[in-house]
Amino acid sequence: NTCDYVGAILSYIVLAIPIFAGLYNDVEHLGSVISQNAFMSMYLVSSFTTVVDLSGRVADLAGYTHRVGELLEFLEDRNTGEIFYNQSTTSSGLFQDSSSDDDQCLLKQ
């Protein structure tokens, strides 16, 4: 919402500059010109706000896609028999403190 309010204020400031500078002195229908320019600038602000809001959703989607990709890689490694090493497990397959020197597999088949 803040972006909408700031955009509206900037829109009217941008419209005020040419009006007070005298660029529209010879225009017969000044209200029509101002209305058209205000519509276009507000539409631009609205579109920009939509893009900014969409960027957060795209970032969330990228995070979810990365997690799913890691899950698929893990499941593929597990199904092909590639097992991770360098940590110790108990005989029941549960993790334990890796203070012992012998490397046992993390996943029991």
PDB file of C-alpha atoms in Angstrom:
ATOM      1  CA  ASN A   1       0.000   0.000   0.000  1.00  0.00           C
ATOM      2  CA  THR A   2       2.862   2.364   0.708  1.00  0.00           C
ATOM      3  CA  CYS A   3       4.071   2.017  -2.857  1.00  0.00           C
ATOM      4  CA  ASP A   4       0.585   2.958  -4.120  1.00  0.00           C
ATOM      5  CA  TYR A   5       0.424   6.099  -1.978  1.00  0.00           C
ATOM      6  CA  VAL A   6       3.941   7.232  -2.840  1.00  0.00           C
ATOM      7  CA  GLY A   7       3.233   6.524  -6.511  1.00  0.00           C
ATOM      8  CA  ALA A   8       0.088   8.652  -6.451  1.00  0.00           C
ATOM      9  CA  ILE A   9       1.937  11.552  -4.863  1.00  0.00           C
ATOM     10  CA  LEU A  10       4.774  11.304  -7.373  1.00  0.00           C
ATOM     11  CA  SER A  11       2.269  11.109 -10.202  1.00  0.00           C
ATOM     12  CA  TYR A  12       0.676  14.413  -9.240  1.00  0.00           C
ATOM     13  CA  ILE A  13       4.069  16.034  -8.698  1.00  0.00           C
ATOM     14  CA  VAL A  14       5.178  14.948 -12.170  1.00  0.00           C
ATOM     15  CA  LEU A  15       1.944  16.350 -13.613  1.00  0.00           C
ATOM     16  CA  ALA A  16       2.314  19.640 -11.729  1.00  0.00           C
ATOM     17  CA  ILE A  17       5.765  20.427 -13.110  1.00  0.00           C
ATOM     18  CA  PRO A  18       4.728  21.013 -16.766  1.00  0.00           C
ATOM     19  CA  ILE A  19       1.505  22.760 -15.724  1.00  0.00           C
ATOM     20  CA  PHE A  20       3.274  25.310 -13.543  1.00  0.00           C
ATOM     21  CA  ALA A  21       6.126  25.622 -16.031  1.00  0.00           C
ATOM     22  CA  GLY A  22       3.596  26.914 -18.582  1.00  0.00           C
ATOM     23  CA  LEU A  23       3.815  24.106 -21.126  1.00  0.00           C
ATOM     24  CA  TYR A  24       0.012  23.757 -21.261  1.00  0.00           C
ATOM     25  CA  ASN A  25      -0.912  27.458 -21.562  1.00  0.00           C
ATOM     26  CA  ASP A  26      -2.139  27.144 -25.152  1.00  0.00           C
ATOM     27  CA  VAL A  27      -4.183  23.957 -24.636  1.00  0.00           C
ATOM     28  CA  GLU A  28      -7.957  24.511 -24.836  1.00  0.00           C
ATOM     29  CA  HIS A  29      -9.011  21.459 -22.845  1.00  0.00           C
ATOM     30  CA  LEU A  30      -6.472  21.427 -20.039  1.00  0.00           C
ATOM     31  CA  GLY A  31      -8.643  19.217 -17.830  1.00  0.00           C
ATOM     32  CA  SER A  32      -8.756  16.502 -20.492  1.00  0.00           C
ATOM     33  CA  VAL A  33      -4.974  16.545 -20.946  1.00  0.00           C
ATOM     34  CA  ILE A  34      -4.385  16.417 -17.201  1.00  0.00           C
ATOM     35  CA  SER A  35      -6.861  13.559 -16.823  1.00  0.00           C
ATOM     36  CA  GLN A  36      -5.224  11.503 -19.583  1.00  0.00           C
ATOM     37  CA  ASN A  37      -1.730  12.066 -18.203  1.00  0.00           C
ATOM     38  CA  ALA A  38      -2.854  11.272 -14.648  1.00  0.00           C
ATOM     39  CA  PHE A  39      -4.457   8.028 -15.837  1.00  0.00           C
ATOM     40  CA  MET A  40      -1.298   6.953 -17.649  1.00  0.00           C
ATOM     41  CA  SER A  41       0.997   7.756 -14.728  1.00  0.00           C
ATOM     42  CA  MET A  42      -1.284   6.007 -12.201  1.00  0.00           C
ATOM     43  CA  TYR A  43      -1.496   2.978 -14.497  1.00  0.00           C
ATOM     44  CA  LEU A  44       2.309   2.914 -14.670  1.00  0.00           C
ATOM     45  CA  VAL A  45       2.560   3.070 -10.866  1.00  0.00           C
ATOM     46  CA  SER A  46      -0.016   0.275 -10.531  1.00  0.00           C
ATOM     47  CA  SER A  47       1.882  -1.931 -12.987  1.00  0.00           C
ATOM     48  CA  PHE A  48       5.168  -1.299 -11.190  1.00  0.00           C
ATOM     49  CA  THR A  49       3.576  -2.185  -7.845  1.00  0.00           C
ATOM     50  CA  THR A  50       2.237  -5.418  -9.345  1.00  0.00           C
ATOM     51  CA  VAL A  51       5.716  -6.353 -10.575  1.00  0.00           C
ATOM     52  CA  VAL A  52       7.251  -5.612  -7.166  1.00  0.00           C
ATOM     53  CA  ASP A  53       4.607  -7.753  -5.419  1.00  0.00           C
ATOM     54  CA  LEU A  54       5.121 -10.545  -7.929  1.00  0.00           C
ATOM     55  CA  SER A  55       8.876 -10.651  -7.305  1.00  0.00           C
ATOM     56  CA  GLY A  56       8.314 -11.929  -3.758  1.00  0.00           C
ATOM     57  CA  ARG A  57       6.126 -14.737  -5.050  1.00  0.00           C
ATOM     58  CA  VAL A  58       8.701 -15.673  -7.678  1.00  0.00           C
ATOM     59  CA  ALA A  59      11.391 -15.863  -4.988  1.00  0.00           C
ATOM     60  CA  ASP A  60       9.162 -18.161  -2.908  1.00  0.00           C
ATOM     61  CA  LEU A  61       8.552 -20.371  -5.940  1.00  0.00           C
ATOM     62  CA  ALA A  62      12.299 -20.585  -6.614  1.00  0.00           C
ATOM     63  CA  GLY A  63      12.876 -21.693  -3.006  1.00  0.00           C
ATOM     64  CA  TYR A  64      10.204 -24.385  -3.231  1.00  0.00           C
ATOM     65  CA  THR A  65      11.612 -25.599  -6.547  1.00  0.00           C
ATOM     66  CA  HIS A  66      15.083 -25.866  -5.015  1.00  0.00           C
ATOM     67  CA  ARG A  67      13.753 -27.898  -2.090  1.00  0.00           C
ATOM     68  CA  VAL A  68      11.876 -30.277  -4.377  1.00  0.00           C
ATOM     69  CA  GLY A  69      15.003 -30.668  -6.519  1.00  0.00           C
ATOM     70  CA  GLU A  70      17.083 -31.575  -3.468  1.00  0.00           C
ATOM     71  CA  LEU A  71      14.453 -34.076  -2.376  1.00  0.00           C
ATOM     72  CA  LEU A  72      14.426 -35.704  -5.816  1.00  0.00           C
ATOM     73  CA  GLU A  73      18.241 -35.914  -5.844  1.00  0.00           C
ATOM     74  CA  PHE A  74      18.219 -37.520  -2.405  1.00  0.00           C
ATOM     75  CA  LEU A  75      15.587 -40.064  -3.401  1.00  0.00           C
ATOM     76  CA  GLU A  76      17.442 -40.857  -6.621  1.00  0.00           C
ATOM     77  CA  ASP A  77      20.709 -41.373  -4.732  1.00  0.00           C
ATOM     78  CA  ARG A  78      18.933 -43.601  -2.238  1.00  0.00           C
ATOM     79  CA  ASN A  79      17.293 -45.716  -4.940  1.00  0.00           C
ATOM     80  CA  THR A  80      20.513 -46.146  -6.927  1.00  0.00           C
ATOM     81  CA  GLY A  81      22.407 -47.322  -3.854  1.00  0.00           C
ATOM     82  CA  GLU A  82      24.658 -44.290  -3.396  1.00  0.00           C
ATOM     83  CA  ILE A  83      24.882 -43.946   0.353  1.00  0.00           C
ATOM     84  CA  PHE A  84      26.361 -41.041   2.275  1.00  0.00           C
ATOM     85  CA  TYR A  85      29.349 -41.613   4.559  1.00  0.00           C
ATOM     86  CA  ASN A  86      31.449 -39.643   7.063  1.00  0.00           C
ATOM     87  CA  GLN A  87      29.047 -39.865   9.987  1.00  0.00           C
ATOM     88  CA  SER A  88      28.411 -42.684  12.408  1.00  0.00           C
ATOM     89  CA  THR A  89      25.102 -44.398  13.013  1.00  0.00           C
ATOM     90  CA  THR A  90      23.945 -46.867  15.588  1.00  0.00           C
ATOM     91  CA  SER A  91      23.053 -50.410  14.655  1.00  0.00           C
ATOM     92  CA  SER A  92      19.413 -49.378  14.377  1.00  0.00           C
ATOM     93  CA  GLY A  93      20.247 -46.766  11.715  1.00  0.00           C
ATOM     94  CA  LEU A  94      19.887 -43.760  14.016  1.00  0.00           C
ATOM     95  CA  PHE A  95      22.475 -40.988  14.085  1.00  0.00           C
ATOM     96  CA  GLN A  96      24.979 -40.878  16.886  1.00  0.00           C
ATOM     97  CA  ASP A  97      27.880 -38.661  17.827  1.00  0.00           C
ATOM     98  CA  SER A  98      30.574 -38.979  15.167  1.00  0.00           C
ATOM     99  CA  SER A  99      33.397 -39.231  17.698  1.00  0.00           C
ATOM    100  CA  SER A 100      34.288 -42.761  16.638  1.00  0.00           C
ATOM    101  CA  ASP A 101      36.755 -43.197  13.797  1.00  0.00           C
ATOM    102  CA  ASP A 102      34.929 -45.946  11.906  1.00  0.00           C
ATOM    103  CA  ASP A 103      32.685 -44.715   9.082  1.00  0.00           C
ATOM    104  CA  GLN A 104      29.334 -46.370   8.850  1.00  0.00           C
ATOM    105  CA  CYS A 105      26.666 -45.583   6.322  1.00  0.00           C
ATOM    106  CA  LEU A 106      23.924 -43.098   7.164  1.00  0.00           C
ATOM    107  CA  LEU A 107      21.166 -44.965   5.389  1.00  0.00           C
ATOM    108  CA  LYS A 108      20.329 -48.579   6.031  1.00  0.00           C
ATOM    109  CA  GLN A 109      19.086 -50.544   3.073  1.00  0.00           C
TER     110      GLN A 109
END
